[in-house]
């Protein structure tokens, strides 16, 4: 994937909305949001889903969104499910807290690697168009 991004950078097509680069960038950011959300669920058992989502959004995605996307996300957060129901649905039969911790610990280095790569080609801070 990185070689595809490098080719797009060289061809000056990396900033296109349908580029592989844009896909990698926003997938990485979306996964940053999910990792932060899961961390919030572990570290703040007293928070509602809305609080956990809002904090995660502020820490990960908000700086890349314009007014419209940010406003839309604020509305969407009000529609987040009940925390207990959400945890019940994603827990399955295992230890959900241990599974979340393992996911955050295991997945975060991959996201860090993506951010470092994107920064090396000058695109980690690209905003939504």
PDB file of N, CA, C and O in Angstrom, residues 35-102:
ATOM      1  N   UNK A  35      -9.912   3.265  18.373  1.00  0.00           N
ATOM      2  CA  UNK A  35      -8.993   2.914  19.459  1.00  0.00           C
ATOM      3  C   UNK A  35      -9.208   3.860  20.638  1.00  0.00           C
ATOM      4  O   UNK A  35      -9.282   3.425  21.797  1.00  0.00           O
ATOM      5  N   UNK A  36      -9.332   5.147  20.355  1.00  0.00           N
ATOM      6  CA  UNK A  36      -9.554   6.124  21.439  1.00  0.00           C
ATOM      7  C   UNK A  36     -10.906   5.885  22.116  1.00  0.00           C
ATOM      8  O   UNK A  36     -11.020   5.994  23.346  1.00  0.00           O
ATOM      9  N   UNK A  37     -11.918   5.550  21.338  1.00  0.00           N
ATOM     10  CA  UNK A  37     -13.231   5.245  21.914  1.00  0.00           C
ATOM     11  C   UNK A  37     -13.134   4.047  22.852  1.00  0.00           C
ATOM     12  O   UNK A  37     -13.635   4.079  23.980  1.00  0.00           O
ATOM     13  N   UNK A  38     -12.478   2.990  22.407  1.00  0.00           N
ATOM     14  CA  UNK A  38     -12.334   1.809  23.256  1.00  0.00           C
ATOM     15  C   UNK A  38     -11.526   2.132  24.513  1.00  0.00           C
ATOM     16  O   UNK A  38     -11.844   1.652  25.596  1.00  0.00           O
ATOM     17  N   UNK A  39     -10.494   2.937  24.372  1.00  0.00           N
ATOM     18  CA  UNK A  39      -9.724   3.337  25.567  1.00  0.00           C
ATOM     19  C   UNK A  39     -10.614   4.105  26.542  1.00  0.00           C
ATOM     20  O   UNK A  39     -10.547   3.898  27.753  1.00  0.00           O
ATOM     21  N   UNK A  40     -11.427   5.002  26.005  1.00  0.00           N
ATOM     22  CA  UNK A  40     -12.341   5.757  26.867  1.00  0.00           C
ATOM     23  C   UNK A  40     -13.320   4.836  27.585  1.00  0.00           C
ATOM     24  O   UNK A  40     -13.625   5.043  28.765  1.00  0.00           O
ATOM     25  N   UNK A  41     -13.806   3.838  26.885  1.00  0.00           N
ATOM     26  CA  UNK A  41     -14.748   2.904  27.511  1.00  0.00           C
ATOM     27  C   UNK A  41     -14.089   2.134  28.648  1.00  0.00           C
ATOM     28  O   UNK A  41     -14.731   1.846  29.668  1.00  0.00           O
ATOM     29  N   UNK A  42     -12.810   1.821  28.495  1.00  0.00           N
ATOM     30  CA  UNK A  42     -12.086   1.131  29.568  1.00  0.00           C
ATOM     31  C   UNK A  42     -11.749   2.057  30.725  1.00  0.00           C
ATOM     32  O   UNK A  42     -11.907   1.694  31.888  1.00  0.00           O
ATOM     33  N   UNK A  43     -11.252   3.241  30.395  1.00  0.00           N
ATOM     34  CA  UNK A  43     -10.733   4.152  31.420  1.00  0.00           C
ATOM     35  C   UNK A  43     -11.802   4.980  32.130  1.00  0.00           C
ATOM     36  O   UNK A  43     -11.548   5.519  33.206  1.00  0.00           O
ATOM     37  N   UNK A  44     -12.971   5.100  31.523  1.00  0.00           N
ATOM     38  CA  UNK A  44     -14.037   5.927  32.101  1.00  0.00           C
ATOM     39  C   UNK A  44     -15.354   5.144  32.138  1.00  0.00           C
ATOM     40  O   UNK A  44     -16.278   5.432  31.372  1.00  0.00           O
ATOM     41  N   UNK A  45     -15.457   4.179  33.026  1.00  0.00           N
ATOM     42  CA  UNK A  45     -16.676   3.358  33.072  1.00  0.00           C
ATOM     43  C   UNK A  45     -17.929   4.153  33.429  1.00  0.00           C
ATOM     44  O   UNK A  45     -19.039   3.683  33.181  1.00  0.00           O
ATOM     45  N   UNK A  46     -17.754   5.360  33.954  1.00  0.00           N
ATOM     46  CA  UNK A  46     -18.905   6.181  34.329  1.00  0.00           C
ATOM     47  C   UNK A  46     -19.404   7.052  33.170  1.00  0.00           C
ATOM     48  O   UNK A  46     -20.470   7.648  33.273  1.00  0.00           O
ATOM     49  N   UNK A  47     -18.660   7.108  32.065  1.00  0.00           N
ATOM     50  CA  UNK A  47     -19.065   7.942  30.928  1.00  0.00           C
ATOM     51  C   UNK A  47     -20.155   7.264  30.106  1.00  0.00           C
ATOM     52  O   UNK A  47     -20.169   6.049  29.943  1.00  0.00           O
ATOM     53  N   UNK A  48     -21.028   8.077  29.555  1.00  0.00           N
ATOM     54  CA  UNK A  48     -22.010   7.577  28.590  1.00  0.00           C
ATOM     55  C   UNK A  48     -21.290   7.370  27.255  1.00  0.00           C
ATOM     56  O   UNK A  48     -20.163   7.856  27.055  1.00  0.00           O
ATOM     57  N   UNK A  49     -21.945   6.697  26.333  1.00  0.00           N
ATOM     58  CA  UNK A  49     -21.378   6.532  24.989  1.00  0.00           C
ATOM     59  C   UNK A  49     -21.179   7.895  24.328  1.00  0.00           C
ATOM     60  O   UNK A  49     -20.183   8.123  23.645  1.00  0.00           O
ATOM     61  N   UNK A  50     -22.126   8.792  24.554  1.00  0.00           N
ATOM     62  CA  UNK A  50     -22.019  10.129  23.966  1.00  0.00           C
ATOM     63  C   UNK A  50     -20.764  10.829  24.471  1.00  0.00           C
ATOM     64  O   UNK A  50     -20.025  11.431  23.678  1.00  0.00           O
ATOM     65  N   UNK A  51     -20.488  10.747  25.763  1.00  0.00           N
ATOM     66  CA  UNK A  51     -19.278  11.366  26.316  1.00  0.00           C
ATOM     67  C   UNK A  51     -18.019  10.713  25.750  1.00  0.00           C
ATOM     68  O   UNK A  51     -17.070  11.408  25.373  1.00  0.00           O
ATOM     69  N   UNK A  52     -18.011   9.386  25.693  1.00  0.00           N
ATOM     70  CA  UNK A  52     -16.848   8.665  25.182  1.00  0.00           C
ATOM     71  C   UNK A  52     -16.605   8.997  23.706  1.00  0.00           C
ATOM     72  O   UNK A  52     -15.462   9.221  23.296  1.00  0.00           O
ATOM     73  N   UNK A  53     -17.685   9.047  22.929  1.00  0.00           N
ATOM     74  CA  UNK A  53     -17.563   9.388  21.504  1.00  0.00           C
ATOM     75  C   UNK A  53     -17.093  10.826  21.306  1.00  0.00           C
ATOM     76  O   UNK A  53     -16.222  11.095  20.470  1.00  0.00           O
ATOM     77  N   UNK A  54     -17.666  11.746  22.055  1.00  0.00           N
ATOM     78  CA  UNK A  54     -17.308  13.161  21.911  1.00  0.00           C
ATOM     79  C   UNK A  54     -15.842  13.389  22.240  1.00  0.00           C
ATOM     80  O   UNK A  54     -15.127  14.100  21.521  1.00  0.00           O
ATOM     81  N   UNK A  55     -15.363  12.774  23.316  1.00  0.00           N
ATOM     82  CA  UNK A  55     -13.960  12.926  23.688  1.00  0.00           C
ATOM     83  C   UNK A  55     -13.052  12.313  22.621  1.00  0.00           C
ATOM     84  O   UNK A  55     -12.038  12.916  22.240  1.00  0.00           O
ATOM     85  N   UNK A  56     -13.416  11.152  22.132  1.00  0.00           N
ATOM     86  CA  UNK A  56     -12.627  10.483  21.091  1.00  0.00           C
ATOM     87  C   UNK A  56     -12.587  11.323  19.819  1.00  0.00           C
ATOM     88  O   UNK A  56     -11.530  11.469  19.190  1.00  0.00           O
ATOM     89  N   UNK A  57     -13.714  11.872  19.445  1.00  0.00           N
ATOM     90  CA  UNK A  57     -13.791  12.716  18.247  1.00  0.00           C
ATOM     91  C   UNK A  57     -12.899  13.948  18.406  1.00  0.00           C
ATOM     92  O   UNK A  57     -12.135  14.286  17.496  1.00  0.00           O
ATOM     93  N   UNK A  58     -12.985  14.599  19.553  1.00  0.00           N
ATOM     94  CA  UNK A  58     -12.186  15.797  19.796  1.00  0.00           C
ATOM     95  C   UNK A  58     -10.693  15.485  19.709  1.00  0.00           C
ATOM     96  O   UNK A  58      -9.930  16.260  19.134  1.00  0.00           O
ATOM     97  N   UNK A  59     -10.286  14.343  20.230  1.00  0.00           N
ATOM     98  CA  UNK A  59      -8.865  13.974  20.243  1.00  0.00           C
ATOM     99  C   UNK A  59      -8.345  13.482  18.900  1.00  0.00           C
ATOM    100  O   UNK A  59      -7.134  13.525  18.675  1.00  0.00           O
ATOM    101  N   UNK A  60      -9.220  12.981  18.042  1.00  0.00           N
ATOM    102  CA  UNK A  60      -8.714  12.320  16.830  1.00  0.00           C
ATOM    103  C   UNK A  60      -9.150  12.945  15.510  1.00  0.00           C
ATOM    104  O   UNK A  60      -8.336  13.085  14.612  1.00  0.00           O
ATOM    105  N   UNK A  61     -10.391  13.278  15.360  1.00  0.00           N
ATOM    106  CA  UNK A  61     -10.905  13.669  14.045  1.00  0.00           C
ATOM    107  C   UNK A  61     -11.250  15.144  13.880  1.00  0.00           C
ATOM    108  O   UNK A  61     -11.177  15.681  12.773  1.00  0.00           O
ATOM    109  N   UNK A  62     -11.640  15.780  14.950  1.00  0.00           N
ATOM    110  CA  UNK A  62     -12.190  17.133  14.858  1.00  0.00           C
ATOM    111  C   UNK A  62     -11.265  18.116  14.141  1.00  0.00           C
ATOM    112  O   UNK A  62     -11.718  18.928  13.331  1.00  0.00           O
ATOM    113  N   UNK A  63      -9.973  18.044  14.403  1.00  0.00           N
ATOM    114  CA  UNK A  63      -9.038  19.001  13.813  1.00  0.00           C
ATOM    115  C   UNK A  63      -8.936  18.868  12.287  1.00  0.00           C
ATOM    116  O   UNK A  63      -8.458  19.776  11.621  1.00  0.00           O
ATOM    117  N   UNK A  64      -9.417  17.755  11.749  1.00  0.00           N
ATOM    118  CA  UNK A  64      -9.358  17.536  10.305  1.00  0.00           C
ATOM    119  C   UNK A  64     -10.671  17.848   9.601  1.00  0.00           C
ATOM    120  O   UNK A  64     -10.757  17.785   8.386  1.00  0.00           O
ATOM    121  N   UNK A  65     -11.698  18.138  10.366  1.00  0.00           N
ATOM    122  CA  UNK A  65     -13.031  18.389   9.804  1.00  0.00           C
ATOM    123  C   UNK A  65     -13.339  19.877   9.768  1.00  0.00           C
ATOM    124  O   UNK A  65     -12.949  20.625  10.657  1.00  0.00           O
ATOM    125  N   UNK A  66     -14.079  20.254   8.764  1.00  0.00           N
ATOM    126  CA  UNK A  66     -14.599  21.610   8.690  1.00  0.00           C
ATOM    127  C   UNK A  66     -15.867  21.723   9.521  1.00  0.00           C
ATOM    128  O   UNK A  66     -16.275  20.784  10.223  1.00  0.00           O
ATOM    129  N   UNK A  67     -16.496  22.872   9.415  1.00  0.00           N
ATOM    130  CA  UNK A  67     -17.682  23.151  10.211  1.00  0.00           C
ATOM    131  C   UNK A  67     -18.804  22.144   9.952  1.00  0.00           C
ATOM    132  O   UNK A  67     -19.428  21.639  10.887  1.00  0.00           O
ATOM    133  N   UNK A  68     -19.093  21.842   8.687  1.00  0.00           N
ATOM    134  CA  UNK A  68     -20.216  20.967   8.354  1.00  0.00           C
ATOM    135  C   UNK A  68     -20.007  19.549   8.899  1.00  0.00           C
ATOM    136  O   UNK A  68     -20.899  18.985   9.543  1.00  0.00           O
ATOM    137  N   UNK A  69     -18.840  18.981   8.663  1.00  0.00           N
ATOM    138  CA  UNK A  69     -18.572  17.623   9.150  1.00  0.00           C
ATOM    139  C   UNK A  69     -18.593  17.582  10.671  1.00  0.00           C
ATOM    140  O   UNK A  69     -19.134  16.653  11.279  1.00  0.00           O
ATOM    141  N   UNK A  70     -18.015  18.594  11.294  1.00  0.00           N
ATOM    142  CA  UNK A  70     -17.987  18.649  12.752  1.00  0.00           C
ATOM    143  C   UNK A  70     -19.399  18.764  13.332  1.00  0.00           C
ATOM    144  O   UNK A  70     -19.751  18.079  14.304  1.00  0.00           O
ATOM    145  N   UNK A  71     -20.212  19.597  12.725  1.00  0.00           N
ATOM    146  CA  UNK A  71     -21.598  19.752  13.183  1.00  0.00           C
ATOM    147  C   UNK A  71     -22.384  18.458  12.988  1.00  0.00           C
ATOM    148  O   UNK A  71     -23.168  18.064  13.863  1.00  0.00           O
ATOM    149  N   UNK A  72     -22.172  17.806  11.866  1.00  0.00           N
ATOM    150  CA  UNK A  72     -22.862  16.540  11.592  1.00  0.00           C
ATOM    151  C   UNK A  72     -22.466  15.476  12.599  1.00  0.00           C
ATOM    152  O   UNK A  72     -23.304  14.699  13.067  1.00  0.00           O
ATOM    153  N   UNK A  73     -21.201  15.444  12.948  1.00  0.00           N
ATOM    154  CA  UNK A  73     -20.738  14.470  13.912  1.00  0.00           C
ATOM    155  C   UNK A  73     -21.350  14.728  15.288  1.00  0.00           C
ATOM    156  O   UNK A  73     -21.737  13.798  15.994  1.00  0.00           O
ATOM    157  N   UNK A  74     -21.473  15.994  15.644  1.00  0.00           N
ATOM    158  CA  UNK A  74     -22.088  16.358  16.920  1.00  0.00           C
ATOM    159  C   UNK A  74     -23.519  15.838  16.991  1.00  0.00           C
ATOM    160  O   UNK A  74     -23.947  15.290  18.017  1.00  0.00           O
ATOM    161  N   UNK A  75     -24.259  15.976  15.909  1.00  0.00           N
ATOM    162  CA  UNK A  75     -25.626  15.462  15.855  1.00  0.00           C
ATOM    163  C   UNK A  75     -25.619  13.932  15.937  1.00  0.00           C
ATOM    164  O   UNK A  75     -26.392  13.333  16.694  1.00  0.00           O
ATOM    165  N   UNK A  76     -24.721  13.302  15.194  1.00  0.00           N
ATOM    166  CA  UNK A  76     -24.652  11.843  15.185  1.00  0.00           C
ATOM    167  C   UNK A  76     -24.324  11.281  16.571  1.00  0.00           C
ATOM    168  O   UNK A  76     -24.837  10.219  16.955  1.00  0.00           O
ATOM    169  N   UNK A  77     -23.495  11.983  17.316  1.00  0.00           N
ATOM    170  CA  UNK A  77     -23.126  11.503  18.660  1.00  0.00           C
ATOM    171  C   UNK A  77     -24.330  11.439  19.585  1.00  0.00           C
ATOM    172  O   UNK A  77     -24.379  10.616  20.497  1.00  0.00           O
ATOM    173  N   UNK A  78     -25.298  12.299  19.352  1.00  0.00           N
ATOM    174  CA  UNK A  78     -26.506  12.284  20.182  1.00  0.00           C
ATOM    175  C   UNK A  78     -27.334  11.024  19.926  1.00  0.00           C
ATOM    176  O   UNK A  78     -28.213  10.686  20.706  1.00  0.00           O
ATOM    177  N   UNK A  79     -27.049  10.328  18.834  1.00  0.00           N
ATOM    178  CA  UNK A  79     -27.767   9.117  18.480  1.00  0.00           C
ATOM    179  C   UNK A  79     -27.007   7.851  18.881  1.00  0.00           C
ATOM    180  O   UNK A  79     -27.411   6.752  18.518  1.00  0.00           O
ATOM    181  N   UNK A  80     -25.917   8.009  19.610  1.00  0.00           N
ATOM    182  CA  UNK A  80     -25.125   6.843  20.001  1.00  0.00           C
ATOM    183  C   UNK A  80     -25.949   5.942  20.921  1.00  0.00           C
ATOM    184  O   UNK A  80     -26.807   6.411  21.665  1.00  0.00           O
ATOM    185  N   UNK A  81     -25.661   4.651  20.864  1.00  0.00           N
ATOM    186  CA  UNK A  81     -26.457   3.704  21.663  1.00  0.00           C
ATOM    187  C   UNK A  81     -26.152   3.817  23.154  1.00  0.00           C
ATOM    188  O   UNK A  81     -25.160   4.416  23.566  1.00  0.00           O
ATOM    189  N   UNK A  82     -26.991   3.188  23.928  1.00  0.00           N
ATOM    190  CA  UNK A  82     -26.766   3.071  25.364  1.00  0.00           C
ATOM    191  C   UNK A  82     -25.463   2.294  25.576  1.00  0.00           C
ATOM    192  O   UNK A  82     -25.218   1.282  24.918  1.00  0.00           O
ATOM    193  N   UNK A  83     -24.638   2.766  26.479  1.00  0.00           N
ATOM    194  CA  UNK A  83     -23.321   2.152  26.721  1.00  0.00           C
ATOM    195  C   UNK A  83     -23.435   0.671  27.082  1.00  0.00           C
ATOM    196  O   UNK A  83     -22.707  -0.166  26.540  1.00  0.00           O
ATOM    197  N   UNK A  84     -24.324   0.348  28.016  1.00  0.00           N
ATOM    198  CA  UNK A  84     -24.453  -1.046  28.448  1.00  0.00           C
ATOM    199  C   UNK A  84     -24.870  -1.950  27.293  1.00  0.00           C
ATOM    200  O   UNK A  84     -24.342  -3.052  27.139  1.00  0.00           O
ATOM    201  N   UNK A  85     -25.802  -1.479  26.494  1.00  0.00           N
ATOM    202  CA  UNK A  85     -26.265  -2.259  25.341  1.00  0.00           C
ATOM    203  C   UNK A  85     -25.128  -2.437  24.333  1.00  0.00           C
ATOM    204  O   UNK A  85     -24.927  -3.532  23.792  1.00  0.00           O
ATOM    205  N   UNK A  86     -24.385  -1.371  24.072  1.00  0.00           N
ATOM    206  CA  UNK A  86     -23.253  -1.436  23.148  1.00  0.00           C
ATOM    207  C   UNK A  86     -22.235  -2.472  23.620  1.00  0.00           C
ATOM    208  O   UNK A  86     -21.788  -3.322  22.850  1.00  0.00           O
ATOM    209  N   UNK A  87     -21.868  -2.411  24.894  1.00  0.00           N
ATOM    210  CA  UNK A  87     -20.885  -3.337  25.444  1.00  0.00           C
ATOM    211  C   UNK A  87     -21.408  -4.776  25.388  1.00  0.00           C
ATOM    212  O   UNK A  87     -20.645  -5.705  25.103  1.00  0.00           O
ATOM    213  N   UNK A  88     -22.686  -4.937  25.627  1.00  0.00           N
ATOM    214  CA  UNK A  88     -23.294  -6.275  25.559  1.00  0.00           C
ATOM    215  C   UNK A  88     -23.204  -6.835  24.143  1.00  0.00           C
ATOM    216  O   UNK A  88     -22.842  -7.994  23.942  1.00  0.00           O
ATOM    217  N   UNK A  89     -23.504  -6.002  23.170  1.00  0.00           N
ATOM    218  CA  UNK A  89     -23.516  -6.444  21.775  1.00  0.00           C
ATOM    219  C   UNK A  89     -22.114  -6.812  21.288  1.00  0.00           C
ATOM    220  O   UNK A  89     -21.939  -7.811  20.594  1.00  0.00           O
ATOM    221  N   UNK A  90     -21.110  -6.024  21.662  1.00  0.00           N
ATOM    222  CA  UNK A  90     -19.761  -6.316  21.163  1.00  0.00           C
ATOM    223  C   UNK A  90     -19.004  -7.351  21.998  1.00  0.00           C
ATOM    224  O   UNK A  90     -17.973  -7.852  21.567  1.00  0.00           O
ATOM    225  N   UNK A  91     -19.532  -7.714  23.172  1.00  0.00           N
ATOM    226  CA  UNK A  91     -18.761  -8.572  24.079  1.00  0.00           C
ATOM    227  C   UNK A  91     -18.706 -10.032  23.669  1.00  0.00           C
ATOM    228  O   UNK A  91     -17.729 -10.710  23.945  1.00  0.00           O
ATOM    229  N   UNK A  92     -19.729 -10.545  23.049  1.00  0.00           N
ATOM    230  CA  UNK A  92     -19.716 -11.973  22.733  1.00  0.00           C
ATOM    231  C   UNK A  92     -19.636 -12.792  24.005  1.00  0.00           C
ATOM    232  O   UNK A  92     -20.282 -12.489  24.994  1.00  0.00           O
ATOM    233  N   UNK A  93     -18.764 -13.809  23.990  1.00  0.00           N
ATOM    234  CA  UNK A  93     -18.662 -14.700  25.153  1.00  0.00           C
ATOM    235  C   UNK A  93     -17.373 -14.510  25.935  1.00  0.00           C
ATOM    236  O   UNK A  93     -17.174 -15.161  26.949  1.00  0.00           O
ATOM    237  N   UNK A  94     -16.493 -13.630  25.474  1.00  0.00           N
ATOM    238  CA  UNK A  94     -15.209 -13.443  26.151  1.00  0.00           C
ATOM    239  C   UNK A  94     -15.227 -12.326  27.168  1.00  0.00           C
ATOM    240  O   UNK A  94     -16.275 -11.789  27.529  1.00  0.00           O
ATOM    241  N   UNK A  95     -14.036 -11.979  27.623  1.00  0.00           N
ATOM    242  CA  UNK A  95     -13.844 -10.872  28.562  1.00  0.00           C
ATOM    243  C   UNK A  95     -13.674  -9.600  27.732  1.00  0.00           C
ATOM    244  O   UNK A  95     -12.595  -9.346  27.182  1.00  0.00           O
ATOM    245  N   UNK A  96     -14.714  -8.807  27.631  1.00  0.00           N
ATOM    246  CA  UNK A  96     -14.710  -7.644  26.742  1.00  0.00           C
ATOM    247  C   UNK A  96     -13.612  -6.653  27.103  1.00  0.00           C
ATOM    248  O   UNK A  96     -12.958  -6.103  26.214  1.00  0.00           O
ATOM    249  N   UNK A  97     -13.387  -6.411  28.370  1.00  0.00           N
ATOM    250  CA  UNK A  97     -12.348  -5.462  28.760  1.00  0.00           C
ATOM    251  C   UNK A  97     -10.964  -5.946  28.335  1.00  0.00           C
ATOM    252  O   UNK A  97     -10.154  -5.160  27.842  1.00  0.00           O
ATOM    253  N   UNK A  98     -10.693  -7.226  28.516  1.00  0.00           N
ATOM    254  CA  UNK A  98      -9.405  -7.787  28.095  1.00  0.00           C
ATOM    255  C   UNK A  98      -9.278  -7.737  26.577  1.00  0.00           C
ATOM    256  O   UNK A  98      -8.199  -7.432  26.044  1.00  0.00           O
ATOM    257  N   UNK A  99     -10.370  -8.025  25.879  1.00  0.00           N
ATOM    258  CA  UNK A  99     -10.351  -7.982  24.407  1.00  0.00           C
ATOM    259  C   UNK A  99     -10.100  -6.563  23.899  1.00  0.00           C
ATOM    260  O   UNK A  99      -9.329  -6.359  22.957  1.00  0.00           O
ATOM    261  N   UNK A 100     -10.734  -5.590  24.520  1.00  0.00           N
ATOM    262  CA  UNK A 100     -10.540  -4.199  24.118  1.00  0.00           C
ATOM    263  C   UNK A 100      -9.103  -3.771  24.383  1.00  0.00           C
ATOM    264  O   UNK A 100      -8.462  -3.145  23.532  1.00  0.00           O
ATOM    265  N   UNK A 101      -8.594  -4.111  25.550  1.00  0.00           N
ATOM    266  CA  UNK A 101      -7.205  -3.766  25.893  1.00  0.00           C
ATOM    267  C   UNK A 101      -6.236  -4.386  24.891  1.00  0.00           C
ATOM    268  O   UNK A 101      -5.304  -3.728  24.416  1.00  0.00           O
ATOM    269  N   UNK A 102      -6.454  -5.639  24.566  1.00  0.00           N
ATOM    270  CA  UNK A 102      -5.584  -6.330  23.606  1.00  0.00           C
ATOM    271  C   UNK A 102      -5.665  -5.658  22.235  1.00  0.00           C
ATOM    272  O   UNK A 102      -4.645  -5.451  21.568  1.00  0.00           O
TER     273      UNK A 102
END
